[in-house]
Coordinates of C-alpha atoms in Angstrom, one line a residue:
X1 CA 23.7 1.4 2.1
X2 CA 20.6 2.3 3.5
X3 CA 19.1 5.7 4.9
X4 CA 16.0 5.6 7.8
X5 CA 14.2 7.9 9.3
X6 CA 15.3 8.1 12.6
X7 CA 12.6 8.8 14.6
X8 CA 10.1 6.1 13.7
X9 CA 13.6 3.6 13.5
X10 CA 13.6 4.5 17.3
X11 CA 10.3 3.3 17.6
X12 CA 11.0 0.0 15.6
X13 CA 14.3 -0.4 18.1
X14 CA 11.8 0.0 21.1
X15 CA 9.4 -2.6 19.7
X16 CA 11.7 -4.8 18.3
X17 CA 13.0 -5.3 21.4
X18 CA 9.8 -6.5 22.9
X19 CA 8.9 -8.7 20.1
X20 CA 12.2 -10.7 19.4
X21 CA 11.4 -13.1 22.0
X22 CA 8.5 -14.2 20.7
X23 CA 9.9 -14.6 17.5
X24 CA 12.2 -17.7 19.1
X25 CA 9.5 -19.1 20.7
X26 CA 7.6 -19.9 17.3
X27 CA 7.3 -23.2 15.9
X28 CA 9.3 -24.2 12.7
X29 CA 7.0 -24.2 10.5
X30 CA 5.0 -21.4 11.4
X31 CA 5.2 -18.2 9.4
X32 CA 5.1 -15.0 10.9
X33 CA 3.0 -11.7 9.3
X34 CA 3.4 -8.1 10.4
X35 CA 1.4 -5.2 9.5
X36 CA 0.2 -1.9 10.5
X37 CA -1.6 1.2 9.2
X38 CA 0.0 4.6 8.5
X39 CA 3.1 5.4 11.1
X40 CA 2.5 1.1 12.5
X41 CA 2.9 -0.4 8.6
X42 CA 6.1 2.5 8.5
X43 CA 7.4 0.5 11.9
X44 CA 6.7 -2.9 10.8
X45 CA 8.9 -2.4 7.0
X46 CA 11.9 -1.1 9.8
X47 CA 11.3 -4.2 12.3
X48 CA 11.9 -6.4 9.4
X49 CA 15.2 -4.3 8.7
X50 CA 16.6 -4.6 11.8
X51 CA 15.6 -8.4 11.9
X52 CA 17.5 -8.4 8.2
X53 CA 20.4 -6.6 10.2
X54 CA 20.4 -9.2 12.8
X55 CA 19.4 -12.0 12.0
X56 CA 20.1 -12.4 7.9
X57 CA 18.1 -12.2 5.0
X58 CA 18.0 -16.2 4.8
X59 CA 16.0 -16.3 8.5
X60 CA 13.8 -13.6 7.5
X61 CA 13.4 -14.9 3.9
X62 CA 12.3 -18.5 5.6
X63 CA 10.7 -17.3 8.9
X64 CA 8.4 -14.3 7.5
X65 CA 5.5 -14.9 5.0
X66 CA 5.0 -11.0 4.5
X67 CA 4.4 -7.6 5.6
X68 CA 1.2 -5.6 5.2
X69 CA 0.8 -2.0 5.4
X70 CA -2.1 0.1 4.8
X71 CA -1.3 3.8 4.2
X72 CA 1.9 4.4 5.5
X73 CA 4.9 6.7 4.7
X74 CA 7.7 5.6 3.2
X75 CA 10.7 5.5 5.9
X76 CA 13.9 4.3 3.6
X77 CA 16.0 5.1 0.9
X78 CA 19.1 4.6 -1.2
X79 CA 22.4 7.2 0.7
X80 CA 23.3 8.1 -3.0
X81 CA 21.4 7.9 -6.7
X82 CA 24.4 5.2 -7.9
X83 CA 22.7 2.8 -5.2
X84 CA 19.7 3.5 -6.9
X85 CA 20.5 3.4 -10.2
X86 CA 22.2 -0.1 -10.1
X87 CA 19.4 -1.6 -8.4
X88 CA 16.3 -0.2 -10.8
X89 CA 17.3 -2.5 -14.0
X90 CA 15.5 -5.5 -13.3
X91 CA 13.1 -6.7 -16.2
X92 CA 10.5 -7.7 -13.3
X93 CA 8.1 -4.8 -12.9
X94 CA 7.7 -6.1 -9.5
X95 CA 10.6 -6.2 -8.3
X96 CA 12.2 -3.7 -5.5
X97 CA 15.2 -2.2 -5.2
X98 CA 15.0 -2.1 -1.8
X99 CA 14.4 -5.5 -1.0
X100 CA 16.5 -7.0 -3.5
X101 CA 19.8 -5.4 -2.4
X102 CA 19.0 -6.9 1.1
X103 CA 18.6 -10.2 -0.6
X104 CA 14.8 -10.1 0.3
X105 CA 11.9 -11.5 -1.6
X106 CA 10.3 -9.0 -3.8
X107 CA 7.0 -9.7 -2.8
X108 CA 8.0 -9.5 1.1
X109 CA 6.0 -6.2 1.4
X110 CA 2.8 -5.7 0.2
X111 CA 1.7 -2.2 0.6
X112 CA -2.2 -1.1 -0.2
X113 CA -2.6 2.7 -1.0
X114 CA -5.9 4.9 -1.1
X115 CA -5.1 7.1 -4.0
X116 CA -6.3 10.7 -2.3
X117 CA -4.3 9.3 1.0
X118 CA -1.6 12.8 1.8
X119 CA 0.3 10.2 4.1
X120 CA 1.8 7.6 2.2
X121 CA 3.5 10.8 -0.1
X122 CA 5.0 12.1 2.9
X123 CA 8.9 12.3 2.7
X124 CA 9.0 11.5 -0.6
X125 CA 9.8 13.6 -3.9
X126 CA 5.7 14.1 -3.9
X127 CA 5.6 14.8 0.0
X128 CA 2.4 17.3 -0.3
X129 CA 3.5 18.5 3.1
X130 CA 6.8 20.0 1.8
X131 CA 5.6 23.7 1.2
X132 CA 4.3 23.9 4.7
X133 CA 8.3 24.9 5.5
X134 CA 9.4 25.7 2.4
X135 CA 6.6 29.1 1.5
X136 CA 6.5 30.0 4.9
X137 CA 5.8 33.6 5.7
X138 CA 8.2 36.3 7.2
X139 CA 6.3 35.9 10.7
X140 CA 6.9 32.1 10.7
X141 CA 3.4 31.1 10.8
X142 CA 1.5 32.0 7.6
X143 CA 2.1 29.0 5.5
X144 CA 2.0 29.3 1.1
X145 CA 2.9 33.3 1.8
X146 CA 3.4 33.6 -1.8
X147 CA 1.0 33.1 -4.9
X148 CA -3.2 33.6 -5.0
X149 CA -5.2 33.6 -1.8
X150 CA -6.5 30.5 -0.6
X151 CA -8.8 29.1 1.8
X152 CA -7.0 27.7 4.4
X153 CA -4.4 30.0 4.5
X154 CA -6.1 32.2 7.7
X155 CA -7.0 29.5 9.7
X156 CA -4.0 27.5 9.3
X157 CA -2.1 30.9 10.9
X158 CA -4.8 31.0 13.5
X159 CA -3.5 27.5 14.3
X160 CA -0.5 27.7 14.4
X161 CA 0.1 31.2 16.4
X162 CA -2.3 29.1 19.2
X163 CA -0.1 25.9 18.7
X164 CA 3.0 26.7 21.6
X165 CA 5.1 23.8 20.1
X166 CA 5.1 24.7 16.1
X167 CA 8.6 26.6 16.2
X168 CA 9.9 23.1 17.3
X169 CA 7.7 21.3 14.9
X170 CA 9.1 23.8 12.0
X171 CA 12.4 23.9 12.6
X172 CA 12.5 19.8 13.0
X173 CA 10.6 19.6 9.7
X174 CA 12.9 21.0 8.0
X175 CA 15.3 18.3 8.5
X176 CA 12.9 15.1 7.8
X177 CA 10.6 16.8 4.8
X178 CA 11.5 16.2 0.6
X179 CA 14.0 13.6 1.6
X180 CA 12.8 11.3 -1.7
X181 CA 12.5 8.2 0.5
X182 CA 11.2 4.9 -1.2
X183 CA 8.4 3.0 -1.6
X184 CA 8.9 -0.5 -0.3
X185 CA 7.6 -3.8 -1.8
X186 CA 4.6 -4.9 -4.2
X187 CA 1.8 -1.6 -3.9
X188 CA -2.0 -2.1 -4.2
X189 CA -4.5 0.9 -5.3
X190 CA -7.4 0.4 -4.0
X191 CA -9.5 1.9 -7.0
X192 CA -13.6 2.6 -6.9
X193 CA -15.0 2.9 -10.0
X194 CA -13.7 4.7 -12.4
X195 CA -16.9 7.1 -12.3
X196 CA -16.1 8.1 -9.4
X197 CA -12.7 9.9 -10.5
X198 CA -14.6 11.7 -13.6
X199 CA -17.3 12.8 -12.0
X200 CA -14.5 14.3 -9.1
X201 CA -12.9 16.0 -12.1
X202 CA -15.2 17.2 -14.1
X203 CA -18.2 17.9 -11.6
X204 CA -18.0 18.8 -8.1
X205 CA -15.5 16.9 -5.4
X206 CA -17.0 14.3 -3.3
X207 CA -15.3 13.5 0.1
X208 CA -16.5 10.7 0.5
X209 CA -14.5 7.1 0.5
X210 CA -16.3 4.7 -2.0
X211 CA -16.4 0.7 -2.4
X212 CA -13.5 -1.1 -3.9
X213 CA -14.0 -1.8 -7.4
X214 CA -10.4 -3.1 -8.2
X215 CA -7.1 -3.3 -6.4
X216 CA -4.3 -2.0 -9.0
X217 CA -1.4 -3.6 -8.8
X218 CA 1.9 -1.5 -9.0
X219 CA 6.1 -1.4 -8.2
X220 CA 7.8 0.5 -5.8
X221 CA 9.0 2.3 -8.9
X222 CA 5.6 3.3 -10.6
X223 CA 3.7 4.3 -7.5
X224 CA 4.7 8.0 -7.2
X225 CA 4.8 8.4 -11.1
X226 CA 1.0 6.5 -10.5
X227 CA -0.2 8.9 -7.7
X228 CA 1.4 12.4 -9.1
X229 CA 0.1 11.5 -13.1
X230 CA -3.6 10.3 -12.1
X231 CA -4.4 11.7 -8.3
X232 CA -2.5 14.5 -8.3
X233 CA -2.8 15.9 -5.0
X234 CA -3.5 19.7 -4.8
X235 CA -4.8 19.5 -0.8
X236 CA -1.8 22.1 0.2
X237 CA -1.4 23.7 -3.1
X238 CA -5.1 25.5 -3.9
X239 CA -6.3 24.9 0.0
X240 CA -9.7 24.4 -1.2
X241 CA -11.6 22.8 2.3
X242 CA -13.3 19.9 0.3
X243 CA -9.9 19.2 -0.9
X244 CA -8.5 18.9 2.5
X245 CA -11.3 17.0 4.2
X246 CA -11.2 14.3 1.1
X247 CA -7.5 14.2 1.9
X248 CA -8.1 13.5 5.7
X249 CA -10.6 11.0 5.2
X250 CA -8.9 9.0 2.4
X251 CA -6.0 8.4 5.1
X252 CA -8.0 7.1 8.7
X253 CA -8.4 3.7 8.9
X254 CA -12.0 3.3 7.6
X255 CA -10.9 4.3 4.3
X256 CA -8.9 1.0 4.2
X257 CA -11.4 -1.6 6.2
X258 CA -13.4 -1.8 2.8
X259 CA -10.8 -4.2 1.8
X260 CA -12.1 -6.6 4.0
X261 CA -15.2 -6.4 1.8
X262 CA -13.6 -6.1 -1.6
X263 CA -11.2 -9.2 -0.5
X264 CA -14.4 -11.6 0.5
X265 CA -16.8 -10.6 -1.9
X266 CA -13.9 -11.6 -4.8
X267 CA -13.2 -14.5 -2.6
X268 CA -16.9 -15.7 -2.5
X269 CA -16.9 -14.9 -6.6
X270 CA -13.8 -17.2 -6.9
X271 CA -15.5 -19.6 -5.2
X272 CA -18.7 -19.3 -7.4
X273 CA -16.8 -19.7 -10.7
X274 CA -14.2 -22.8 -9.1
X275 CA -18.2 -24.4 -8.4
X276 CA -19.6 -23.9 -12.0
X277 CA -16.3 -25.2 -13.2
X278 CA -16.7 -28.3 -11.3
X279 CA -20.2 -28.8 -12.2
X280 CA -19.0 -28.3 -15.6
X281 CA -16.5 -30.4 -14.9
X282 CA -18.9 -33.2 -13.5
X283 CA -21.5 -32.7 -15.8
X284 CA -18.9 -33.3 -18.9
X285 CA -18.0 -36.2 -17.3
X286 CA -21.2 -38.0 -16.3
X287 CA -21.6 -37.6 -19.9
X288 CA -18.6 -39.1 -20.9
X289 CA -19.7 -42.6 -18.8
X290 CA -23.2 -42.4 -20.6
X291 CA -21.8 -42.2 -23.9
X292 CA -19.0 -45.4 -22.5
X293 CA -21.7 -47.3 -21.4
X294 CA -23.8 -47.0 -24.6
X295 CA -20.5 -47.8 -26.7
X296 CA -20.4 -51.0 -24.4
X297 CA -23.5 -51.9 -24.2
X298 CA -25.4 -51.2 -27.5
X299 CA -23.0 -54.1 -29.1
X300 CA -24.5 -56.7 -26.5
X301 CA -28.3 -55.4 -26.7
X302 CA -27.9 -55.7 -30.7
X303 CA -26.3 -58.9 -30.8
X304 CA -29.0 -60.4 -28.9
X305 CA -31.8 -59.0 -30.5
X306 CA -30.2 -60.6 -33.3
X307 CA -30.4 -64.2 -31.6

C-alpha cells in the first residue's frame, strides 16, 4: 500500500504510455536502464511502478538492469507507519523497504545525491521548503514572518507580490509539502574532500561544486539521518545569500556531470592496479619456469660433467 505524488505520477502515466511499446519490441536478452535528473529520475522510479503494477515484479525484476537518478525528490511512501515498520527489519543495510515489499531487487534504484542539493529533501520529513507555507506572514507573501531578520526575507516578498500565480502555488503547496515521502533504492553521496566541508564550517562558505573525492554509499533508511546530521541545510532557515546560491548550484545538472570524471578516472585506476597485478602475476611466474627449468636441467648438466 503505496502513496504517490500525484502530479509527477500523471507525468509517469503520460510517458509511460509512450514508452511501453518499445519495451516489447526489445530483444530477450537485452536489459533495459532508465534514468533522469531531479523531477526526470522522480518520473523514471514511478514508470518502473506502474510497469510493477502491470506487468509484475518478475518481468521487471528480469527485463530491467536498473534505474539511475541524479538529484531527485523522493515521490513515494508507506499509507501508514505499520507498512513501514514491518518492512525496516532487514539485517541488509542495503536493503529498501520500498522495493522489497514490491518484490523488487534492492539494488533496482541507484540514486546519486550532492549533499548541499535542497531538491532531493523536498517532501520529505527534511523538505527545506516546508516553512515557505508553514511561517507565512498575515499578508500571504512574507515568508519566515516570525523569528530574527534575514536576508532574503524582502526580496522573496518582492517576488512573490510580482508573481500573479503564487496564491495558487501556496495554497497547492500546502497539500504536497512535509508528506515524509521515501527515499528509493541504494543512495550514492558524491563527497569532495573532506577539506572542503571544514573549511565551509569553520571559515567562510564556498559556492562552489568541487571534484568527486569519494562516492558514499548509503540506504534508503540512512540518507535523511546522513543529510540532516552532516549537511544540515539552513538555505530557508538563516536566508544568508551564499547559502542559497550554494543550494542552487549543488542541484543543476553540472553539479552531477563530475561523476562522469570521478567514474573514469577510478575506472582507469582499476585498470592500472588489475595491470600491475598481472605483471606481478607474470613476473612470479616466468620465475617459477626459470627455477623448473634449472631443477630439470642442473641434474643433466652435472651428470655429464661428471662423465
Amino acid at each position: 500500500h503505496l502513496i504517490m505524488h500525484r502530479g509527477l505520477m500523471s507525468v509517469a502515466k503520460e510517458v509511460y504510455a509512450e514508452i511501453s511499446k518499445y519495451i516489447d519490441l526489445t530483444g530477450p536478452n537485452h536489459k533495459i536502464v532508465l534514468n533522469g535528473h531531479s523531477i526526470g529520475g522522480a518520473v523514471s522510479i514511478l514508470v518502473l511502478l506502474l510497469l510493477v503494477e502491470e506487468r509484475g515484479a518478475e518481468f521487471v525484476n528480469e527485463k530491467f538492469l536498473r534505474v539511475f537518478t541524479f538529484g531527485s525528490p523522493p515521490v513515494t511512501r508507506f499509507a501508514n507507519d505499520n507498512e513501514k515498520e514491518s518492512n525496516s527489519d532487514s539485517l541488509d543495510m542495503h536493503t529498501c523497504s520500498i522495493l522489497e515489499s514490491l518484490s523488487l531487487r534492492n539494488d533496482m534504484i541507484y540514486g546519486y545525491v550532492q549533499p548541499w542539493d535542497p531538491i532531493v529533501r523536498m517532501f520529505s520529513r527534511i523538505d527545506p521548503l516546508y516553512p515557505l507555507i508553514g511561517d507565512l506572514g498575515d499578508d500571504g507573501v512574507t515568508l519566515y514572518a516570525n523569528g530574527p531578520p534575514r536576508t532574503l526575507r524582502p526580496i522573496t516578498r518582492a517576488i512573490l507580490e510580482s508573481w500573479e500565480n503564487w496564491p495558487t502555488f501556496r495554497d497547492d503547496y500546502r497539500g504536497v509539502m512535509n508528506q515524509e515521502y521515501m527515499s528509493v533504492g541504494v543512495q550514492h553521496l558524491l563527497m569532495p574532500d573532506t577539506g572542503r566541508y571544514l573549511t565551509d564550517r569553520l571559515v567562510s562558505m564556498n559556492v562552489a561544486t568541487f571534484p568527486i573525492d569519494n562516492v558514499l554509499r548509503v540506504s534508503s533508511k540512512e540518507l535523511y539521518d546522513a543529510l540532516e546530521s552532516a549537511f544540515p541545510l539552513d538555505t530557508f532557515v538563516i536566508s544568508l545569500v551564499p547559502t542559497a546560491i550554494r543550494s542552487f548550484i549543488h542541484h543543476f545538472y553540472p553539479a552531477y556531470t563530475d561523476f562522469e570524471d570521478y567514474s573514469k578516472k577510478r575506472k582507469a585506476n582499476e585498470d592500472k592496479s588489475m595491470r600491475v597485478s598481472r605483471d606481478e602475476a607474470s613476473s612470479e611466474i616466468k620465475n617459477l619456469k626459470m627455477i623448473d627449468v634449472k631443477e630439470r636441467v642442473n641434474p643433466v648438466v652435472n651428470k655429464e660433467i661428471e662423465k
